[in-house]
Amino acid sequence: MSEYRSMSEDEVRERTRALLEKIHPEKSDSVTFRRAQYDEGLAWIHFPEGYGGLNVSPKMNVVVLDEISKHSSVVYNDPPAGLIGIGMGAPVLLTYGSEELKKTLLPRIFSGEDIWCQMFSEPSAGSDVAGLATRAVRDGDEWVVNGQKVWTTVAHLSKWGMLVARTNPDVPKHDGLSYFLLDMESPGVDVRPLYQITGEAEFNEVFFNDVRIPHEYMFGKEGQGWRVAITTLMNERVAIGGAGPRKKGGGSISQLMKLWSEREKQNLSPGQEAVMRDRVSRLYIETELLRLTAQRARAAQKAGNPGPEGSVAKLAQADINKRLWETAVDILGSKGLSFEAGYELRQSAGVDASSTEAFAKYQFLRSRANSIEGGTSEIMRNILGERVLGLPGEPRVDKDVAWKDVPRS
Amino acid sequence: MNLTFTEEQDELRATVRQFFADKSDEQAVRAHMNLPSGYDGDLWTQMAEQIGLAGLIVPEEHGGAGFGYKELCIVMEEMGRVLACAPYLATSVTATNALLQCADEATRNSLLPSIATGETIATLAYVESSGCWDLSEVNMRAQSKDDGWLLDGEKGWVLDGVAADVILVVARTETGLEVFRVEGDAEGLTRSDLPTLDLTRKLAKLSFASTPATKISEGDQSEALERVLALTVVALAAEQVGGAQACLDMAVEYASTRLQFGRPIGSYQAIKHKCADMLVEVEFAKTAAYHACFSAADEPGELLEAASLAKAYCSEVYFHAAAENIQIHGGMGFTWEHPAHLYFKRAKASALLFGDAAHHREALATIVGL
Ligand SMILES: Cc1cc2nc3c(=O)[nH]c(=O)nc-3n(C[C@H](O)[C@H](O)[C@H](O)COP(=O)(O)OP(=O)(O)OC[C@H]3O[C@@H](n4cnc5c(N)ncnc54)[C@H](O)[C@@H]3O)c2cc1C
């Protein structure tokens, strides 16, 4: 699976039109349509045939969407709660899952029927996620799990969880981990909301109390969980870094430009106006380069899972997005002082899109997470420095020590 | 637009890289930049004759290689990487584009073939003493006399203005902005080298006193010249990417080998993270420059926007990379002996040439309706 098969854009469009002839979004619901899209290999087009793909370059995924939107007023995009399953769960399942799990779960991920979550981070293990403490102990054909996860996005909606747990505390941290797929409806799984800067709870704490997982739900071998986790994380970074708009001037920059065009001109001196305009122009450049760099990376991508270079876009995206929404609030001026949406604690997660102004204020807060979630920007710089540029690592105090003997906060 | 190069284009890059690695290493650059013309005539001849670089984008019918902007971008990037000293930007990029966009058939026929062989060095002169890179700031007026024209006034910051055999001068007439051909040895033309910040590229001040000139365009050339300048900054952005990549490579190499407190300085995050940030910026700069080159080649309607975007972004990235490279090298980076300052000076000079980052962000803001 190292080379994609070549297929012309025209053929991809033709196949998409054939799908639309069989079933049309305007006349079906999202699940039915996306299941059919999966069956035609137009879900993850870079996946192998029979698994939602056609084994062609991932740059063709955009072509499918483009063709659908040409012929249908209704477009069933990836459901927001499904992004973890679609962007990270699916490639991991494809690489490590059993044949049976792949065949049954991949279509359900794409259709949005099953939501997935990622249970890596713990209270004492965030950036240093390989130091995690949740224990899994073998009992016959099953594993018994005890411990706690934190910051688990959409756990409260999830059917499946990607779980990394410690199966051997007596070896150095990376060597004692195993990776499981956990049915979140299993007895002993307790999900509690955690409220964030916006007042909503996208993420949760998850507690495990003698939770049992069948052995065949282990991905990779016992003790190889770190490798599987890395595959997950690299897909996550590519998903985050490449999540921007596919069209020129689309997405967040169009919101910023709208706010700029609606600015209260009388409140800005010519000097302030020039400075702000320069900031907006700079952000236009950067968001455009984010989009084009993701496009360039997709075009160059070989088959298989992405490597550490995905951290380029992840790191850039965090910085640009934060600055973009800071600029938006600065453009609003005194209007930025009010926060009409309020901070009522709630479990529903979602953007306040009642107006561009409300959207901007919401994003100003939400974007702070961009340089933390999916690995902090400091960790991205370590990865780029060491894994891409080949700079020497830092001295490690925990490297050759049994996990149980490493100090933890 | 895929922004990826074909196998043939990758081969061209390999050939060009090897050529400059052989002929234009640091020692050679230091020698060439001290020559009166600022470049080595033999190297220039080899560039033209051995690998056909001088006429790279000159159409085949005029004796050139007939390549497009993607290939030009590759060459500029590779030359920027090693700071190759040559009148390339002046004659093979700016003047060639000006001839292709503005000149009448007869002039194209007479000049392009010898530009393609490297025998004629041409350059474009438009900026005046204000130092503003906007075409609207061109004030020089051409006077018609008998069946020719006379030019009076000054042009500044002219690329390789002293070495050039032919100068394409932008001046006003009743019809608008037109382009004039002036011979390097014309009567009433005084040329002087400017003392330049960047030691690897020559700039000149030209004074015209009733200097005879030939008008080579027909009617107002404002729009065509706008395109010429955009095409020039696209090439310059590609050159900046090459320079920025060289600075990053140098910094990473040094950070991996220089030991302090018993370990490589690159193992310290303060240094490692600088390098990581440079990497991100260089990758984005590549996107910007390639996008601009591909637009120049395939999407002329996008050219002006893509060019300003690239020049604004790549200028800052190159300067930042060159500055960080000095910092990472410590005292060594501040010496005359080390090449870091050559890149630093090239970075700032190329950022200022043909409009700085703020100038191009302003241009872009206008284009996208901010
Ligand atoms: C909105 C959101 C959603 C999330 N969703 C999920 C999820 O679904 N599943 C999941 O498993 N996790 C999730 N996370 C957790 C996220 O991955 C962690 O928060 C992140 O990895 C950082 O860990 P930490 O919070 O423990 O901070 P720490 O690791 O304690 O970091 C604190 C600070 O120290 C810095 N730091 C730490 N180590 C180093 C180092 N070696 N070098 C330099 N600086 C360092 C960090 O960069 C940071 O600035 C989510 C987080 C957020 C904010």
PDB file of C-alpha atoms in Angstrom, chain B residues 95-228:
ATOM      1  CA  ALA B  95      13.950  43.065 -18.781  1.00  0.00           C
ATOM      2  CA  THR B  96      12.861  39.890 -20.555  1.00  0.00           C
ATOM      3  CA  ASN B  97       9.374  40.216 -19.128  1.00  0.00           C
ATOM      4  CA  ALA B  98       9.276  43.895 -20.030  1.00  0.00           C
ATOM      5  CA  LEU B  99      10.198  43.077 -23.619  1.00  0.00           C
ATOM      6  CA  LEU B 100       7.657  40.269 -23.805  1.00  0.00           C
ATOM      7  CA  GLN B 101       4.872  42.354 -22.291  1.00  0.00           C
ATOM      8  CA  CYS B 102       5.552  45.822 -23.696  1.00  0.00           C
ATOM      9  CA  ALA B 103       7.923  45.880 -26.662  1.00  0.00           C
ATOM     10  CA  ASP B 104       7.091  46.008 -30.344  1.00  0.00           C
ATOM     11  CA  GLU B 105       7.970  43.115 -32.593  1.00  0.00           C
ATOM     12  CA  ALA B 106      11.102  44.680 -34.031  1.00  0.00           C
ATOM     13  CA  THR B 107      12.605  45.287 -30.609  1.00  0.00           C
ATOM     14  CA  ARG B 108      11.754  41.809 -29.436  1.00  0.00           C
ATOM     15  CA  ASN B 109      13.399  40.396 -32.538  1.00  0.00           C
ATOM     16  CA  SER B 110      16.502  42.459 -32.088  1.00  0.00           C
ATOM     17  CA  LEU B 111      17.033  42.099 -28.340  1.00  0.00           C
ATOM     18  CA  LEU B 112      15.642  38.796 -27.117  1.00  0.00           C
ATOM     19  CA  PRO B 113      18.039  36.523 -29.059  1.00  0.00           C
ATOM     20  CA  SER B 114      21.134  38.189 -27.637  1.00  0.00           C
ATOM     21  CA  ILE B 115      19.596  38.289 -24.155  1.00  0.00           C
ATOM     22  CA  ALA B 116      19.013  34.570 -24.502  1.00  0.00           C
ATOM     23  CA  THR B 117      22.660  33.934 -25.310  1.00  0.00           C
ATOM     24  CA  GLY B 118      23.736  36.152 -22.435  1.00  0.00           C
ATOM     25  CA  GLU B 119      25.648  38.492 -24.751  1.00  0.00           C
ATOM     26  CA  THR B 120      23.335  41.400 -24.062  1.00  0.00           C
ATOM     27  CA  ILE B 121      22.585  42.429 -20.506  1.00  0.00           C
ATOM     28  CA  ALA B 122      19.406  44.445 -20.256  1.00  0.00           C
ATOM     29  CA  THR B 123      17.689  46.043 -17.303  1.00  0.00           C
ATOM     30  CA  LEU B 124      14.560  47.990 -16.461  1.00  0.00           C
ATOM     31  CA  ALA B 125      14.744  51.505 -14.986  1.00  0.00           C
ATOM     32  CA  TYR B 126      11.577  52.979 -13.545  1.00  0.00           C
ATOM     33  CA  VAL B 127      11.950  54.062  -9.916  1.00  0.00           C
ATOM     34  CA  GLU B 128      12.975  57.682  -9.389  1.00  0.00           C
ATOM     35  CA  SER B 129      14.525  59.673  -6.588  1.00  0.00           C
ATOM     36  CA  SER B 130      11.433  59.320  -4.380  1.00  0.00           C
ATOM     37  CA  GLY B 131      12.368  55.642  -4.002  1.00  0.00           C
ATOM     38  CA  CYS B 132       8.736  54.672  -4.368  1.00  0.00           C
ATOM     39  CA  TRP B 133       8.076  51.436  -6.246  1.00  0.00           C
ATOM     40  CA  ASP B 134       4.629  52.458  -7.496  1.00  0.00           C
ATOM     41  CA  LEU B 135       4.382  53.060 -11.227  1.00  0.00           C
ATOM     42  CA  SER B 136       2.232  56.075 -10.458  1.00  0.00           C
ATOM     43  CA  GLU B 137       5.344  57.740  -9.048  1.00  0.00           C
ATOM     44  CA  VAL B 138       7.116  57.750 -12.406  1.00  0.00           C
ATOM     45  CA  ASN B 139       7.469  61.407 -13.376  1.00  0.00           C
ATOM     46  CA  MET B 140      10.168  61.419 -16.046  1.00  0.00           C
ATOM     47  CA  ARG B 141       8.789  62.881 -19.293  1.00  0.00           C
ATOM     48  CA  ALA B 142      10.102  61.870 -22.672  1.00  0.00           C
ATOM     49  CA  GLN B 143      10.415  64.655 -25.274  1.00  0.00           C
ATOM     50  CA  SER B 144       9.962  63.793 -28.890  1.00  0.00           C
ATOM     51  CA  LYS B 145      12.572  65.270 -31.159  1.00  0.00           C
ATOM     52  CA  ASP B 146      12.654  64.845 -34.912  1.00  0.00           C
ATOM     53  CA  ASP B 147      11.981  61.136 -35.382  1.00  0.00           C
ATOM     54  CA  GLY B 148      13.339  60.098 -31.978  1.00  0.00           C
ATOM     55  CA  TRP B 149      13.000  60.840 -28.263  1.00  0.00           C
ATOM     56  CA  LEU B 150      15.092  62.513 -25.581  1.00  0.00           C
ATOM     57  CA  LEU B 151      15.130  61.669 -21.883  1.00  0.00           C
ATOM     58  CA  ASP B 152      16.030  63.941 -18.980  1.00  0.00           C
ATOM     59  CA  GLY B 153      16.102  63.180 -15.285  1.00  0.00           C
ATOM     60  CA  GLU B 154      17.160  60.421 -12.954  1.00  0.00           C
ATOM     61  CA  LYS B 155      16.415  56.792 -12.293  1.00  0.00           C
ATOM     62  CA  GLY B 156      17.504  55.080  -9.119  1.00  0.00           C
ATOM     63  CA  TRP B 157      18.009  51.582  -7.741  1.00  0.00           C
ATOM     64  CA  VAL B 158      18.435  50.133 -11.222  1.00  0.00           C
ATOM     65  CA  LEU B 159      19.480  46.461 -11.116  1.00  0.00           C
ATOM     66  CA  ASP B 160      22.927  46.035 -12.686  1.00  0.00           C
ATOM     67  CA  GLY B 161      22.470  49.489 -14.161  1.00  0.00           C
ATOM     68  CA  VAL B 162      26.180  50.048 -14.842  1.00  0.00           C
ATOM     69  CA  ALA B 163      26.862  46.647 -16.378  1.00  0.00           C
ATOM     70  CA  ALA B 164      23.789  46.734 -18.608  1.00  0.00           C
ATOM     71  CA  ASP B 165      24.246  47.078 -22.357  1.00  0.00           C
ATOM     72  CA  VAL B 166      20.663  48.140 -22.831  1.00  0.00           C
ATOM     73  CA  ILE B 167      18.387  50.023 -20.455  1.00  0.00           C
ATOM     74  CA  LEU B 168      14.622  49.893 -20.750  1.00  0.00           C
ATOM     75  CA  VAL B 169      13.438  53.178 -19.319  1.00  0.00           C
ATOM     76  CA  VAL B 170       9.884  53.884 -18.241  1.00  0.00           C
ATOM     77  CA  ALA B 171       8.824  57.470 -18.911  1.00  0.00           C
ATOM     78  CA  ARG B 172       5.687  59.457 -19.582  1.00  0.00           C
ATOM     79  CA  THR B 173       4.447  60.764 -22.906  1.00  0.00           C
ATOM     80  CA  GLU B 174       1.113  62.185 -23.941  1.00  0.00           C
ATOM     81  CA  THR B 175      -0.212  58.637 -24.334  1.00  0.00           C
ATOM     82  CA  GLY B 176       0.792  57.583 -20.809  1.00  0.00           C
ATOM     83  CA  LEU B 177       3.594  55.377 -19.513  1.00  0.00           C
ATOM     84  CA  GLU B 178       5.801  54.117 -22.310  1.00  0.00           C
ATOM     85  CA  VAL B 179       8.987  52.100 -22.486  1.00  0.00           C
ATOM     86  CA  PHE B 180      12.150  53.435 -24.131  1.00  0.00           C
ATOM     87  CA  ARG B 181      15.307  51.732 -25.155  1.00  0.00           C
ATOM     88  CA  VAL B 182      18.550  53.462 -24.249  1.00  0.00           C
ATOM     89  CA  GLU B 183      21.976  52.094 -25.089  1.00  0.00           C
ATOM     90  CA  GLY B 184      24.413  51.731 -22.223  1.00  0.00           C
ATOM     91  CA  ASP B 185      26.901  54.006 -23.970  1.00  0.00           C
ATOM     92  CA  ALA B 186      24.344  56.584 -25.040  1.00  0.00           C
ATOM     93  CA  GLU B 187      25.234  60.246 -25.093  1.00  0.00           C
ATOM     94  CA  GLY B 188      24.194  62.172 -22.007  1.00  0.00           C
ATOM     95  CA  LEU B 189      23.842  59.051 -19.867  1.00  0.00           C
ATOM     96  CA  THR B 190      25.820  58.982 -16.608  1.00  0.00           C
ATOM     97  CA  ARG B 191      25.818  55.805 -14.579  1.00  0.00           C
ATOM     98  CA  SER B 192      27.131  55.287 -11.081  1.00  0.00           C
ATOM     99  CA  ASP B 193      27.103  52.264  -8.808  1.00  0.00           C
ATOM    100  CA  LEU B 194      25.272  52.767  -5.535  1.00  0.00           C
ATOM    101  CA  PRO B 195      27.116  51.618  -2.443  1.00  0.00           C
ATOM    102  CA  THR B 196      24.790  48.714  -1.651  1.00  0.00           C
ATOM    103  CA  LEU B 197      23.707  47.098   1.607  1.00  0.00           C
ATOM    104  CA  ASP B 198      23.607  43.780  -0.242  1.00  0.00           C
ATOM    105  CA  LEU B 199      27.085  42.985  -1.509  1.00  0.00           C
ATOM    106  CA  THR B 200      25.866  40.360  -3.954  1.00  0.00           C
ATOM    107  CA  ARG B 201      23.653  42.468  -6.202  1.00  0.00           C
ATOM    108  CA  LYS B 202      24.565  45.714  -7.948  1.00  0.00           C
ATOM    109  CA  LEU B 203      22.298  48.739  -8.082  1.00  0.00           C
ATOM    110  CA  ALA B 204      22.926  51.940  -9.989  1.00  0.00           C
ATOM    111  CA  LYS B 205      21.818  55.519 -10.291  1.00  0.00           C
ATOM    112  CA  LEU B 206      21.327  56.709 -13.850  1.00  0.00           C
ATOM    113  CA  SER B 207      21.257  60.369 -14.916  1.00  0.00           C
ATOM    114  CA  PHE B 208      19.849  61.335 -18.282  1.00  0.00           C
ATOM    115  CA  ALA B 209      20.667  64.651 -19.959  1.00  0.00           C
ATOM    116  CA  SER B 210      18.968  64.916 -23.341  1.00  0.00           C
ATOM    117  CA  THR B 211      19.803  61.270 -23.776  1.00  0.00           C
ATOM    118  CA  PRO B 212      18.597  59.817 -27.075  1.00  0.00           C
ATOM    119  CA  ALA B 213      16.086  57.000 -26.703  1.00  0.00           C
ATOM    120  CA  THR B 214      13.925  54.785 -28.879  1.00  0.00           C
ATOM    121  CA  LYS B 215      10.312  54.291 -27.969  1.00  0.00           C
ATOM    122  CA  ILE B 216       9.635  50.545 -28.124  1.00  0.00           C
ATOM    123  CA  SER B 217       6.034  50.425 -26.928  1.00  0.00           C
ATOM    124  CA  GLU B 218       2.796  51.573 -28.461  1.00  0.00           C
ATOM    125  CA  GLY B 219       0.386  53.359 -26.136  1.00  0.00           C
ATOM    126  CA  ASP B 220       0.018  53.373 -22.361  1.00  0.00           C
ATOM    127  CA  GLN B 221       1.850  50.453 -20.752  1.00  0.00           C
ATOM    128  CA  SER B 222       0.604  50.859 -17.178  1.00  0.00           C
ATOM    129  CA  GLU B 223      -1.181  47.535 -17.050  1.00  0.00           C
ATOM    130  CA  ALA B 224       1.529  45.646 -18.877  1.00  0.00           C
ATOM    131  CA  LEU B 225       4.172  47.117 -16.589  1.00  0.00           C
ATOM    132  CA  GLU B 226       2.089  46.186 -13.565  1.00  0.00           C
ATOM    133  CA  ARG B 227       2.342  42.610 -14.803  1.00  0.00           C
ATOM    134  CA  VAL B 228       6.081  42.937 -15.411  1.00  0.00           C
TER     135      VAL B 228
END
